[in-house]
Short mmCIF file of C-alpha atoms in Angstrom, two decimals:
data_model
loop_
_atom_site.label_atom_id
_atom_site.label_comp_id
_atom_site.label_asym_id
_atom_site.label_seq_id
_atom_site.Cartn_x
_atom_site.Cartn_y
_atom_site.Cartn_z
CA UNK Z 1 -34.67 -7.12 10.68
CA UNK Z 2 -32.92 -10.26 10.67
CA UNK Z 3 -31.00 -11.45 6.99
CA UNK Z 4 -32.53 -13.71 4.43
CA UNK Z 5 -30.90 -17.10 4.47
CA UNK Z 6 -28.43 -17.47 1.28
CA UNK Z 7 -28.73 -20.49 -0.34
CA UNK Z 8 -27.82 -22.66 -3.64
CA UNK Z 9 -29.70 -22.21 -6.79
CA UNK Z 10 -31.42 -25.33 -5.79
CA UNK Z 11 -32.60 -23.81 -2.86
CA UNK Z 12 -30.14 -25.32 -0.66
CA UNK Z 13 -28.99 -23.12 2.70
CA UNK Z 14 -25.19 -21.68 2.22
CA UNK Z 15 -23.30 -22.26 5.69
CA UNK Z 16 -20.00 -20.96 4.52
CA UNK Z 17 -19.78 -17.91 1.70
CA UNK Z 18 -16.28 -17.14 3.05
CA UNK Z 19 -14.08 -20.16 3.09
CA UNK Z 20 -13.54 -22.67 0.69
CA UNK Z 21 -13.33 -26.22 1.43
CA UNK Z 22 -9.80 -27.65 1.58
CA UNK Z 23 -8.03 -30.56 3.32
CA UNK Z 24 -6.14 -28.86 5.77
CA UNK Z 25 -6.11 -25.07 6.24
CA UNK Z 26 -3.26 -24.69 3.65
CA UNK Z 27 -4.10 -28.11 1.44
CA UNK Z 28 -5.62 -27.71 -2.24
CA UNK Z 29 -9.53 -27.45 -2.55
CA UNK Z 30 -11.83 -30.46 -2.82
CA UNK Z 31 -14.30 -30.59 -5.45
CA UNK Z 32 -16.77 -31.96 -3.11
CA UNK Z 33 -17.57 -28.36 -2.75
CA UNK Z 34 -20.40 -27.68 -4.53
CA UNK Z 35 -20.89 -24.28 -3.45
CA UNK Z 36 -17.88 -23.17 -5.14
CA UNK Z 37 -18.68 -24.83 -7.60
CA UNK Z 38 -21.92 -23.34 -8.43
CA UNK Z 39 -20.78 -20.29 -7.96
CA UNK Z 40 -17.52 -20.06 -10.23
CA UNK Z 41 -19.70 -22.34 -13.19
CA UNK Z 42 -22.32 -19.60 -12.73
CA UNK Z 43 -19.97 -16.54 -12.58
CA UNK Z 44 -18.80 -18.09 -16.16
CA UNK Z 45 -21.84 -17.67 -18.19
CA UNK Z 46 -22.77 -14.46 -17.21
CA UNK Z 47 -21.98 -12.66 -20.17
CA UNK Z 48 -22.32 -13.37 -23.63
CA UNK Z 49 -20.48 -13.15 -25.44
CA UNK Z 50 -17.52 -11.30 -24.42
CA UNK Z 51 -15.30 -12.68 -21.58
CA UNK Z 52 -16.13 -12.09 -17.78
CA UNK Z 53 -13.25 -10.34 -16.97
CA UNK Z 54 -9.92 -9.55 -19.44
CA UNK Z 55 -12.42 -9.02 -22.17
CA UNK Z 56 -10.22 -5.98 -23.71
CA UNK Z 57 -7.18 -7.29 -25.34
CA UNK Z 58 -4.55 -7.86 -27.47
CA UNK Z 59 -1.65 -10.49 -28.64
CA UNK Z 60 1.41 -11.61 -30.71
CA UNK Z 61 3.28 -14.62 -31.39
CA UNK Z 62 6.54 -14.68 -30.40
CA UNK Z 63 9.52 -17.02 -29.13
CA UNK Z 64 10.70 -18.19 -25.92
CA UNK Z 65 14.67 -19.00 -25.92
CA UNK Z 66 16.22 -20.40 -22.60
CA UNK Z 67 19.58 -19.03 -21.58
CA UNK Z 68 20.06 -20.76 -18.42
CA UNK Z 69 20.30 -24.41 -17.25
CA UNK Z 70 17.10 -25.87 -14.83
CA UNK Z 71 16.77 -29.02 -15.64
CA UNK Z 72 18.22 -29.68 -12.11
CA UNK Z 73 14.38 -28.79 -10.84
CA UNK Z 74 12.33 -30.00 -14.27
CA UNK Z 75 12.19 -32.64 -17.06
CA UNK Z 76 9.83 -30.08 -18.87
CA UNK Z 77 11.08 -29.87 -22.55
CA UNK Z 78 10.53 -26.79 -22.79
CA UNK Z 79 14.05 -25.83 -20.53
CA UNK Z 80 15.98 -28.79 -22.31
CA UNK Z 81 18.84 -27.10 -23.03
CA UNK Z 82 20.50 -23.86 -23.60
CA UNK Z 83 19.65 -22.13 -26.64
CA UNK Z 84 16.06 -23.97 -27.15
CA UNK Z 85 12.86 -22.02 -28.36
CA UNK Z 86 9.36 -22.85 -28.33
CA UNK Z 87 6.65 -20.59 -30.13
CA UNK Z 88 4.84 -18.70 -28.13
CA UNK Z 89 1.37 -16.65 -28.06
CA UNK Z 90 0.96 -13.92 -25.87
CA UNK Z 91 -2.71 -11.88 -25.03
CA UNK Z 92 -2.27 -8.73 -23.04
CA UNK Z 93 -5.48 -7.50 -21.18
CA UNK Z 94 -7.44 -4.90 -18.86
CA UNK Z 95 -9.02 -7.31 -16.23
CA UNK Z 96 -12.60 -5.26 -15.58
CA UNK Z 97 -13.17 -3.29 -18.56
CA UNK Z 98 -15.90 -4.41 -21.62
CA UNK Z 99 -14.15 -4.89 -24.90
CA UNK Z 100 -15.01 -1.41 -25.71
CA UNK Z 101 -13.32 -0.11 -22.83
CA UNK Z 102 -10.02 1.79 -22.71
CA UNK Z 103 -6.63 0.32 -22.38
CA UNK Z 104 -5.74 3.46 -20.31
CA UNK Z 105 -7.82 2.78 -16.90
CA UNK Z 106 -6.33 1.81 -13.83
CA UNK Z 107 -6.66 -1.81 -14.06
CA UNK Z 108 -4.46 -4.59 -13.50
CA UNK Z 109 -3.18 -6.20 -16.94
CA UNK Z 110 -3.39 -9.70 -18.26
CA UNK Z 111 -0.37 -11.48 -18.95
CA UNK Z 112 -1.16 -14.68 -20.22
CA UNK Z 113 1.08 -16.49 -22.37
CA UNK Z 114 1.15 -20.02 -24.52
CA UNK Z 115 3.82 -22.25 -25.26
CA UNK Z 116 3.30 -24.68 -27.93
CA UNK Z 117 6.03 -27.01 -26.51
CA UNK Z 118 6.83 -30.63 -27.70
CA UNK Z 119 4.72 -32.19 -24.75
CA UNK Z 120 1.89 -30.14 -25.19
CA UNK Z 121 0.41 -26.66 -24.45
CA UNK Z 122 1.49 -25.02 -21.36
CA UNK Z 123 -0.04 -21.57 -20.30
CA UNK Z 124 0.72 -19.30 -18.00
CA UNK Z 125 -2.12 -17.13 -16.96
CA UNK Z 126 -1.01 -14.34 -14.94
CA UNK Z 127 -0.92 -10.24 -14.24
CA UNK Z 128 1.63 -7.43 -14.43
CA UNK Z 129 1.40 -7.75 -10.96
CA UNK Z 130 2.94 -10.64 -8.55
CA UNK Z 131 -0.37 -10.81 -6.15
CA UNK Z 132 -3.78 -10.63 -6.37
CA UNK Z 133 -7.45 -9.15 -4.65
CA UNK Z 134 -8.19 -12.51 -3.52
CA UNK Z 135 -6.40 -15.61 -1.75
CA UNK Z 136 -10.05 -18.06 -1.64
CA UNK Z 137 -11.86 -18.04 -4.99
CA UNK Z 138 -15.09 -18.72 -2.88
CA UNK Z 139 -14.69 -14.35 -2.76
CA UNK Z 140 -14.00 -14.11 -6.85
CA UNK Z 141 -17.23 -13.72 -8.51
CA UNK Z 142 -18.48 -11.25 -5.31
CA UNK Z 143 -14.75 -9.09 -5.90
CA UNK Z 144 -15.57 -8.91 -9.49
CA UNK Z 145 -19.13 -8.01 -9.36
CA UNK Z 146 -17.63 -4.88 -6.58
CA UNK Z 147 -15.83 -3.67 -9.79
CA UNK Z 148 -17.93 -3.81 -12.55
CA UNK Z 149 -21.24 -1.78 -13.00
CA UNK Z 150 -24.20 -1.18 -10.88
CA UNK Z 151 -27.34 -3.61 -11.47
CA UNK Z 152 -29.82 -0.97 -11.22
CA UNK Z 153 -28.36 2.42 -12.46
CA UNK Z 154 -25.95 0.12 -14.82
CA UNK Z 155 -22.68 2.54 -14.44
CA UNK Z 156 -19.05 1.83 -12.37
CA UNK Z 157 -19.85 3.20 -8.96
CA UNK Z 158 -16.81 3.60 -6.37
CA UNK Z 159 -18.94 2.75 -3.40
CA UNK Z 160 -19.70 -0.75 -4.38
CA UNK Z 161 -15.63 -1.08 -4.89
CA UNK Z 162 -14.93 0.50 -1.48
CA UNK Z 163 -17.76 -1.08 0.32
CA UNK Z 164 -16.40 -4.82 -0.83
CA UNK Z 165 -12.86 -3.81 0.19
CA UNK Z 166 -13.79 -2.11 3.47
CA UNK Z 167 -14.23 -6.11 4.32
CA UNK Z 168 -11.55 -7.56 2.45
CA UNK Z 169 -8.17 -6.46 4.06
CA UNK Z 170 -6.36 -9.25 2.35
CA UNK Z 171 -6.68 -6.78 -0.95
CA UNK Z 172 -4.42 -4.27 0.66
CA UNK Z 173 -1.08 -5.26 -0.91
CA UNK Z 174 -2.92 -5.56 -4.50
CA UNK Z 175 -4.82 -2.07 -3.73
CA UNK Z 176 -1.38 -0.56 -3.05
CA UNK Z 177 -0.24 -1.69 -6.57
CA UNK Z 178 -2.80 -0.68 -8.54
CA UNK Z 179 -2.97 2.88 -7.17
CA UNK Z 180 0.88 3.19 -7.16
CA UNK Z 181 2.25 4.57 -10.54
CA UNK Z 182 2.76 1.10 -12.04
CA UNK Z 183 -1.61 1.11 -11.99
CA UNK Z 184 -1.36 2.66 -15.24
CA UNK Z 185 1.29 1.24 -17.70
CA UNK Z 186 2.47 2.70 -20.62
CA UNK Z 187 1.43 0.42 -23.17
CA UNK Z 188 1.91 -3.08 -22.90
CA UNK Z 189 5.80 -3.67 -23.67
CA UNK Z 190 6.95 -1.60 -21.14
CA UNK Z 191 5.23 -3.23 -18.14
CA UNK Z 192 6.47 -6.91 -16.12
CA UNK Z 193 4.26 -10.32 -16.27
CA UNK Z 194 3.71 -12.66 -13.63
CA UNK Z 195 2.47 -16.24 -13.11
CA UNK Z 196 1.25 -15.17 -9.85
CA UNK Z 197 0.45 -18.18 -8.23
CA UNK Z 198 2.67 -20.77 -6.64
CA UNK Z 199 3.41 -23.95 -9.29
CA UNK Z 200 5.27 -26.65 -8.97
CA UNK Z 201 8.55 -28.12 -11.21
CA UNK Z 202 9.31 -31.74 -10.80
CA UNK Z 203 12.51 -33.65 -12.11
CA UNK Z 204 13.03 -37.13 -13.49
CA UNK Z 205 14.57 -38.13 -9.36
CA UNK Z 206 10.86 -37.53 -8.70
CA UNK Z 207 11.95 -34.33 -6.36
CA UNK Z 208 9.23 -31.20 -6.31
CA UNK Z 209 10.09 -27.70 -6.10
CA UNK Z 210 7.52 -25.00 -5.66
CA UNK Z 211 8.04 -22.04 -8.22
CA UNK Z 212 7.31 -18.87 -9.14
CA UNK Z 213 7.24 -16.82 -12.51
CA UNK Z 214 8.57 -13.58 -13.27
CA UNK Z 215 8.41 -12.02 -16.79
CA UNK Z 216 10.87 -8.77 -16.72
CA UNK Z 217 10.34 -5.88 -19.23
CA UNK Z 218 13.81 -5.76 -21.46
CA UNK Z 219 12.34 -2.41 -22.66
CA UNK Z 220 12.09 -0.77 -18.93
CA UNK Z 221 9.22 0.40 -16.85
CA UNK Z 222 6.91 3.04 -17.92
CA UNK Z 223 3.92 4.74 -16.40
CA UNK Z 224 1.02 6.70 -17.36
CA UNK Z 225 0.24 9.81 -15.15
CA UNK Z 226 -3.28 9.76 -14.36
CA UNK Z 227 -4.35 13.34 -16.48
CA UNK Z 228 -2.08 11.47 -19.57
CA UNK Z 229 -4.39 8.57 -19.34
CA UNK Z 230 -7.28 10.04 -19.51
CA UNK Z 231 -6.75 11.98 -22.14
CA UNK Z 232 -5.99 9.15 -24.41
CA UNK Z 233 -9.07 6.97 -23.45
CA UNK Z 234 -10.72 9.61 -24.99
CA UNK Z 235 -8.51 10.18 -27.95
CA UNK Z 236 -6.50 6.73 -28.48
CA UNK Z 237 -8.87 4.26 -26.51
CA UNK Z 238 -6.64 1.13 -28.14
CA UNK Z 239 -3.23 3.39 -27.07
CA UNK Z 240 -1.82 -0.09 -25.59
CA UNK Z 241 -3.10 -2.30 -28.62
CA UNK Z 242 -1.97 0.18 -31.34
CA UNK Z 243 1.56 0.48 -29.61
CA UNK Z 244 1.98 -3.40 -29.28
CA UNK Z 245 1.15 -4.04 -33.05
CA UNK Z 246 2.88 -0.96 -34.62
CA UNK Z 247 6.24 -1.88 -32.31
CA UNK Z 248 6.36 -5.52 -33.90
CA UNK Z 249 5.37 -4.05 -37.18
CA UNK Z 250 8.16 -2.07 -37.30
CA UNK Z 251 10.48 -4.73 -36.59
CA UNK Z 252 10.65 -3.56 -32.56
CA UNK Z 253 10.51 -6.54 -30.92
CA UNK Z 254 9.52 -6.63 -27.24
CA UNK Z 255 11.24 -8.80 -24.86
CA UNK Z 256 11.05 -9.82 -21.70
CA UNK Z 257 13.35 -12.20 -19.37
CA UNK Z 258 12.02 -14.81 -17.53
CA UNK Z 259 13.17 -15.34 -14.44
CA UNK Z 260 11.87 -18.01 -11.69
CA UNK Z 261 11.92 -18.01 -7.72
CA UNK Z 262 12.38 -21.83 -6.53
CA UNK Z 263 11.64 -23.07 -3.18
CA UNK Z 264 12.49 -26.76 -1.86
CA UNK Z 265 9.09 -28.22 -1.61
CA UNK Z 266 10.18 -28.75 2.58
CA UNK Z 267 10.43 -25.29 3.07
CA UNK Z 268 6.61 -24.58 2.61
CA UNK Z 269 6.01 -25.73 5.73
CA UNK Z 270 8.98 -23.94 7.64
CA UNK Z 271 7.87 -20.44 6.36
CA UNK Z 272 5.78 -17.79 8.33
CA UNK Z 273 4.01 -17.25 5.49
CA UNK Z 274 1.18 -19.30 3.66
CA UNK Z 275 3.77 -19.56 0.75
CA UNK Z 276 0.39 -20.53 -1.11
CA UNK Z 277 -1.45 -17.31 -0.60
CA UNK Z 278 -1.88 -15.73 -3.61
CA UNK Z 279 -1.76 -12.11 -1.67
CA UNK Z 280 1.69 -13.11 -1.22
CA UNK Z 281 4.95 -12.48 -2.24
CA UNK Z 282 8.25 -14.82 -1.78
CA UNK Z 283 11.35 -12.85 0.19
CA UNK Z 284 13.75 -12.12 -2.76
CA UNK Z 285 16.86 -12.29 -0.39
CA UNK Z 286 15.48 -16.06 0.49
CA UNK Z 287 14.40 -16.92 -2.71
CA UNK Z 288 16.55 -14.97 -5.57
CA UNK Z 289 15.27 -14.45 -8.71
CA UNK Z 290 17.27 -16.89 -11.30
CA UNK Z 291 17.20 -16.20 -15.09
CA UNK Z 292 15.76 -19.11 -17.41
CA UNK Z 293 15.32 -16.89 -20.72
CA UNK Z 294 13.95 -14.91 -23.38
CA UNK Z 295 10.71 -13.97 -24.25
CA UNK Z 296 10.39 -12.04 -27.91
CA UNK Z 297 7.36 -11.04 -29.26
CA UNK Z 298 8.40 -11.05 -33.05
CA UNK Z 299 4.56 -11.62 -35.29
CA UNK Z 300 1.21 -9.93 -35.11
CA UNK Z 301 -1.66 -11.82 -35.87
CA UNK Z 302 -3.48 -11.95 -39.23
CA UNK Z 303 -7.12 -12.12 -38.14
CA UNK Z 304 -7.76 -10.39 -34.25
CA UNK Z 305 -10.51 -12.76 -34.05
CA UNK Z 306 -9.63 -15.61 -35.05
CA UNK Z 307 -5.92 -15.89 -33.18
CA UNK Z 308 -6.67 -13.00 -30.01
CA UNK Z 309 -10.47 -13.42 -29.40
CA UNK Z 310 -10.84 -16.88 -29.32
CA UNK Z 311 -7.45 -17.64 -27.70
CA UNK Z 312 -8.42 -19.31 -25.18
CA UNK Z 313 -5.80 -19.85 -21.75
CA UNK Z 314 -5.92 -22.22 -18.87
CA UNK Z 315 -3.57 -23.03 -15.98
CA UNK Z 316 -4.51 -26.69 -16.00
CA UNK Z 317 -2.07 -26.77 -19.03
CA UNK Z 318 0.87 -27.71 -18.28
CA UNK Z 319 3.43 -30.81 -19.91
CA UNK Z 320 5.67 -32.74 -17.75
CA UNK Z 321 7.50 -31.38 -15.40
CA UNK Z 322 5.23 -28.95 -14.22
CA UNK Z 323 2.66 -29.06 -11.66
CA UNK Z 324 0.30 -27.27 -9.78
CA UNK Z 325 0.26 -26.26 -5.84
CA UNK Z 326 -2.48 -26.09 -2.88
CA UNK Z 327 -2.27 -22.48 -3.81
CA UNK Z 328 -6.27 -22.05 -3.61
CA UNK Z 329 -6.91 -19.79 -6.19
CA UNK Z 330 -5.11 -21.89 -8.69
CA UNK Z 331 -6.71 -24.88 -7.93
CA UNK Z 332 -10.01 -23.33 -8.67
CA UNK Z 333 -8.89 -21.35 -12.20
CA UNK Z 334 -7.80 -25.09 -12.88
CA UNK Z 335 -11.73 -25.94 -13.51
CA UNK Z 336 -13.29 -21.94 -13.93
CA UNK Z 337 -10.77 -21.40 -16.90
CA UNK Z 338 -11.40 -24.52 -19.71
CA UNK Z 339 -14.98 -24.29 -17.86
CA UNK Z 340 -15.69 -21.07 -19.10
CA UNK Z 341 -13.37 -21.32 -22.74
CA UNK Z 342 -16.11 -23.96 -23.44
CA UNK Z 343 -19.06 -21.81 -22.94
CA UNK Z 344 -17.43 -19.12 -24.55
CA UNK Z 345 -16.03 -20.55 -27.78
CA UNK Z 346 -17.15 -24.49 -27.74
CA UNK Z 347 -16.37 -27.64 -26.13
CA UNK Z 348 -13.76 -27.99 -29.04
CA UNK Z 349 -12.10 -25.11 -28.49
CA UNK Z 350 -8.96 -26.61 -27.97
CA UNK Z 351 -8.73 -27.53 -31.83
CA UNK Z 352 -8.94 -24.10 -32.83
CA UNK Z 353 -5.65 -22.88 -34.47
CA UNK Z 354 -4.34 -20.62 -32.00
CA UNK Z 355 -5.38 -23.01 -28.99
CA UNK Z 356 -4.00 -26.52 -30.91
CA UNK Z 357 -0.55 -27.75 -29.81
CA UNK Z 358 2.14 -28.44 -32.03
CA UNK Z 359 2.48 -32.23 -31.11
CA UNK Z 360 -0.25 -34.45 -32.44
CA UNK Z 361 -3.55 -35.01 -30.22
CA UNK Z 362 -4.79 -38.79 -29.37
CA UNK Z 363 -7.37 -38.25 -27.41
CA UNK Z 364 -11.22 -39.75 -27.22
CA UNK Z 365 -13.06 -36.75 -27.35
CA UNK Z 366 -16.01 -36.70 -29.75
CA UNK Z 367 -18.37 -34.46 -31.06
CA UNK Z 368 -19.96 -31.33 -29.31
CA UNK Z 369 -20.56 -27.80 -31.08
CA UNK Z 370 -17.89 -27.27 -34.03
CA UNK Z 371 -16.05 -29.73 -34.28
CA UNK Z 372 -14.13 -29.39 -37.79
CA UNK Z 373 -11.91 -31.58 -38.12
CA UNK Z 374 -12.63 -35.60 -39.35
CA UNK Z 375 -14.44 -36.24 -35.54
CA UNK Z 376 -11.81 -39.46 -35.11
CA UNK Z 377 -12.64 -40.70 -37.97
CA UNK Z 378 -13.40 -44.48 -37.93
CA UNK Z 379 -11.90 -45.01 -34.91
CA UNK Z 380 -13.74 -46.17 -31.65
CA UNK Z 381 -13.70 -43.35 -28.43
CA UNK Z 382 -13.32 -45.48 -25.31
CA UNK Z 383 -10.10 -47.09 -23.28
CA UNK Z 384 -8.80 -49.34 -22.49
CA UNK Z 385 -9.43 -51.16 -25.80
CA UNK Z 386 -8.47 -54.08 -28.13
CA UNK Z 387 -7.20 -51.99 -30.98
CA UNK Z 388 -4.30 -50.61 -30.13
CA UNK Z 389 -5.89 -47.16 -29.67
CA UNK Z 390 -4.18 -44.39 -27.40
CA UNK Z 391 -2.65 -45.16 -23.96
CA UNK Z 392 -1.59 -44.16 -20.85
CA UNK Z 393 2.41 -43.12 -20.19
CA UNK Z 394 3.17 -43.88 -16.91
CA UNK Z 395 6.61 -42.59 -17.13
CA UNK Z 396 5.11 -38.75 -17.18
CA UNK Z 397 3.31 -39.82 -13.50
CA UNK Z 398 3.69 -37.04 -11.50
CA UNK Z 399 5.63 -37.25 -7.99
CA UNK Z 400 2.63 -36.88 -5.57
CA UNK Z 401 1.59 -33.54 -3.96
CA UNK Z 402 1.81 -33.54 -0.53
CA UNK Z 403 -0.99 -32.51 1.72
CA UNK Z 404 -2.56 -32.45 5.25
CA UNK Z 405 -5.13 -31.77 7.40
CA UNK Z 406 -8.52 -32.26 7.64
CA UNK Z 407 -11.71 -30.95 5.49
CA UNK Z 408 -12.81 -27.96 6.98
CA UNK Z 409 -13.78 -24.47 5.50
CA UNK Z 410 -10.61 -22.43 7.52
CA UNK Z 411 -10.65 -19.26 7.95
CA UNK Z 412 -7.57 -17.61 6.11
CA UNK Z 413 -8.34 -14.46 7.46
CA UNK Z 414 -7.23 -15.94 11.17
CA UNK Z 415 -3.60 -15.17 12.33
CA UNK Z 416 -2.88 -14.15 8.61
CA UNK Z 417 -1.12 -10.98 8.42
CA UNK Z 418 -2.29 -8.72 5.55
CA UNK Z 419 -0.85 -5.84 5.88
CA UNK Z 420 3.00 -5.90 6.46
CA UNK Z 421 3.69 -7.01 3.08
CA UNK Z 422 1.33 -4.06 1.68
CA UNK Z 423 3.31 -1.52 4.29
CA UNK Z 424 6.88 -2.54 3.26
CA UNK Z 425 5.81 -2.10 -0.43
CA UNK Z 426 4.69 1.24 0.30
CA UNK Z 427 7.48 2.29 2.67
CA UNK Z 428 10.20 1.61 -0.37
CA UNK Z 429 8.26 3.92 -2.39
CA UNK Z 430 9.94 7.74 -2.41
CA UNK Z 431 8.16 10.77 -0.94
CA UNK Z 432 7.07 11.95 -4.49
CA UNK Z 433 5.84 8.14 -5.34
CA UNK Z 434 4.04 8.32 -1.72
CA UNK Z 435 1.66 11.20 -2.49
CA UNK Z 436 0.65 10.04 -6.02
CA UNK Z 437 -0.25 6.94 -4.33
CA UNK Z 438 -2.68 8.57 -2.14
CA UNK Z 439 -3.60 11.47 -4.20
CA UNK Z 440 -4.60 8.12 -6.43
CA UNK Z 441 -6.49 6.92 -3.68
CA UNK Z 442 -8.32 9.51 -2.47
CA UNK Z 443 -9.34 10.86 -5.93
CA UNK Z 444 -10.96 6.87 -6.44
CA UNK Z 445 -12.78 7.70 -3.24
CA UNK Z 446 -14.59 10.66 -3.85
CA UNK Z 447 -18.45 10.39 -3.12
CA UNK Z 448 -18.25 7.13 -0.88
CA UNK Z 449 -20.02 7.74 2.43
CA UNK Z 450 -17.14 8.35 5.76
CA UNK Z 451 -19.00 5.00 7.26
CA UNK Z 452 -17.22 2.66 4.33
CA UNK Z 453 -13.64 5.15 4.33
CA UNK Z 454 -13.29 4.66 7.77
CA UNK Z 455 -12.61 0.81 7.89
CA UNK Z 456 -10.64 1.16 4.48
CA UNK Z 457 -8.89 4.01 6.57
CA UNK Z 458 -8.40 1.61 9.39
CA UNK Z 459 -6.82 -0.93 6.83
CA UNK Z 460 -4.27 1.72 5.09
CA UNK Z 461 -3.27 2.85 8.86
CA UNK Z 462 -2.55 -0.93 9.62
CA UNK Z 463 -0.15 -1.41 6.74
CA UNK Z 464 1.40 2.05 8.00
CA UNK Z 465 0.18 4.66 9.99
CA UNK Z 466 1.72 7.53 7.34
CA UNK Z 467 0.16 5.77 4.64
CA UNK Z 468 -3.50 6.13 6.36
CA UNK Z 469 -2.74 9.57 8.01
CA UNK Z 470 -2.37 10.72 4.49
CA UNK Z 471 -5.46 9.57 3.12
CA UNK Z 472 -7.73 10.65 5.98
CA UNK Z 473 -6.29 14.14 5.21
CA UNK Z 474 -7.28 13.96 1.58
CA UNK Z 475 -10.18 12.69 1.98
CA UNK Z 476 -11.16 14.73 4.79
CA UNK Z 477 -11.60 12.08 7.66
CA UNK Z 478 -10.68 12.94 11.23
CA UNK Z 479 -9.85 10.18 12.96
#
């Protein structure tokens, strides 16, 4: 029986659901691509009026103090000079769950942190884990929809997961995380943050250097056994929240140390690696981690609503000195994120208290939904103008971002390796670590038919063949 066509909401035949449109097969996207689009703008207003994904949360205020000299690779404020701080605001998460969920499933976490710096607001919107699922965002909304719950029986079923990743390999270093011990964390303070994605730093010279963020736990690592975290999503279903906000209330301050890996922007294109690829990570004996500072978590909020529900996060802040990358999935959150804080919360969500930046904002926005403050005032909203309104700074220009190749949906999946990274995770792991992995596995696979274990079989076996051997044996497939 041969496949209806899919097509646009305007009716419009799809000829690429894989691939998103870039220029050149590493270059950033172009927003000529409609498809994407539609499909991330759509993905956005699904629910209301919770968020679509990190909907469970919680968040302090804290301070950011740097300990260590970059301003070799940035002019960002924010890292001028040893011993500055900037307030910070920082919302820990469960990515799939509804806001009633538990903060005890196997989930990645939300790391996403705001810096109210002198230039502006600068956010970084990552995980507790340095990868993701996806590396084209084309593949978000349909990795998301895998996870959460059926449209006709309306509850979490594991075939729908195992069915999307049976045709996903590029999820098999991300799958190996989140089924390892560090799936579960212990709370929020005792687990790492990462920016994820590649970004940029650029220097008053003009030079670029691609970057990425590392957020280390200063209170350890700790894990949740799987029986341990069940129980307390039954008995202590806001375990993590509870144990953030008691910790700072009690004058326990969490910290973390941020640490950066920096790459000469020249040596993108020397690598093996897509460097870009956001199911990626950088060679720590190329690219050493470096220390930059301290983050402390030292105030709980007042009001959860007002300062952790409608915080609202967005990679496409960020001041001077730091940029953005061809790093697809960024490039897309650069649009889905403000797109969907302005469904969710208003067009002025920006001027809410916990979103506003500390420096004063000149802009010519005007009226939409709730706007509170005096609307401008008297003053006219367009530029360039005759009376002296707000203008451009041309000494923030950013160096430009390189890029090549022609506009083309490329397949990523072609002559990109997705499994060695996954196998030498899991081949540092002990013996003991090595069977809760699987047991983890196999356990999350119970029920789905041998037809979609076999290719997720064939996937774990690719990565390494003990890693696969031992999860056909659990789950009782002879291969």
């Amino acid at each position: 029986m041969k496949k209806p066509v899919l097509t646009t909401a305007g009716g419009h035949p799809v000829s690429q659901n894989q691939h998103s449109l870039t220029a050149g097969s590493r270059g950033p996207l172009l927003m000529q691509d409609m498809h994407l689009v539609e499909k991330l703008a759509h993905f956005n207003r699904e629910r209301i009026p919770e968020r679509v994904v990190h909907a469970k949360g919680s968040g302090a205020y804290g301070t950011f103090t740097v300990t260590q000299d970059i301003t070799r690779f940035t002019r960002a404020s924010v890292f001028a000079g040893i011993g500055k701080t900037t307030p910070t605001f920082l919302r820990f998460s469960t990515v799939a769950g509804e806001r009633g969920s538990a903060d005890t499933e196997r989930d990645p976490r939300g790391f996403a942190l705001k810096f109210y710096t002198d230039e502006g607001i600068w956010d970084i919107v990552g995980n507790n884990t340095p990868v993701f699922f996806e590396r084209d965002p084309l593949k978000f909304p349909d990795f998301i929809h895998s996870q959460k719950r059926d449209p006709r029986t309306g509850y979490k079923n594991p075939i729908r997961m195992w069915d999307y990743w049976s045709r996903a390999p590029e999820a098999m270093h991300q799958i190996t995380i989140l089924f390892s011990d560090r799936g579960i964390p212990d709370g929020y303070r005792y687990m790492n943050g990462y920016g994820s994605h590649t970004f940029s730093l650029w220097n008053n010279g003009g030079e670029r250097f691609w970057v990425k963020f590392h957020f280390k736990s200063m209170q350890g690592i700790k894990n949740l056994p799987p029986e341990k975290a069940a129980q307390l999503a039954g008995s202590d279903p806001d375990y993590a929240g509870r144990d953030l906000f008691e910790a700072i209330e009690a004058g326990q301050f969490p910290r973390w140390k941020m640490m950066v890996q920096i790459m000469p922007e020249l040596d993108a294109e020397r690598q093996s690696f897509n460097p870009f690829d956001l199911t990626k990570v950088w060679p720590h004996n190329e690219y050493p981690l470096q220390e930059v500072g301290i983050l402390e978590l030292n105030r709980n909020p007042e009001n959860y609503f007002a300062e952790v529900e409608q915080a609202a996060f967005s990679p496409a802040n960020v001041p001077p000195g730091i940029g953005y990358s061809p790093d697809k999935m960024l490039q897309a959150r650069l649009f889905a994120y403000p797109d969907a804080a302005r469904y969710r919360i208003g067009v002025n969500y920006q001027s809410l208290p916990v979103n506003r930046p500390l420096n004063q904002v000149t802009a010519y926005h005007r009226d939409g939904g709730m706007r509170f403050d005096n609307n401008g005032g008297r003053v006219d909203n367009y530029e360039p103008n005759g009376f002296n309104g707000p203008a451009q700074d041309e000494s923030v220009t950013e160096p430009p971002l390189r890029i090549r190749g022609d506009a083309f949906r490329y397949d990523a999946h072609r002559e990109n390796d997705d499994f060695t990274q996954a196998g030498n995770l899991y081949r540092i792991l002990t013996g003991e670590e090595r069977e809760r992995l699987t047991d983890n596995i196999a356990a999350a696979m119970r029920g789905v038919p041998a037809e979609i274990l076999r290719p997720n079989i064939e996937h774990f076996l690719r990565c390494d063949q003990d890693y696969g051997l031992k999860i056909a044996a659990k789950v009782g497939i002879k291969l």
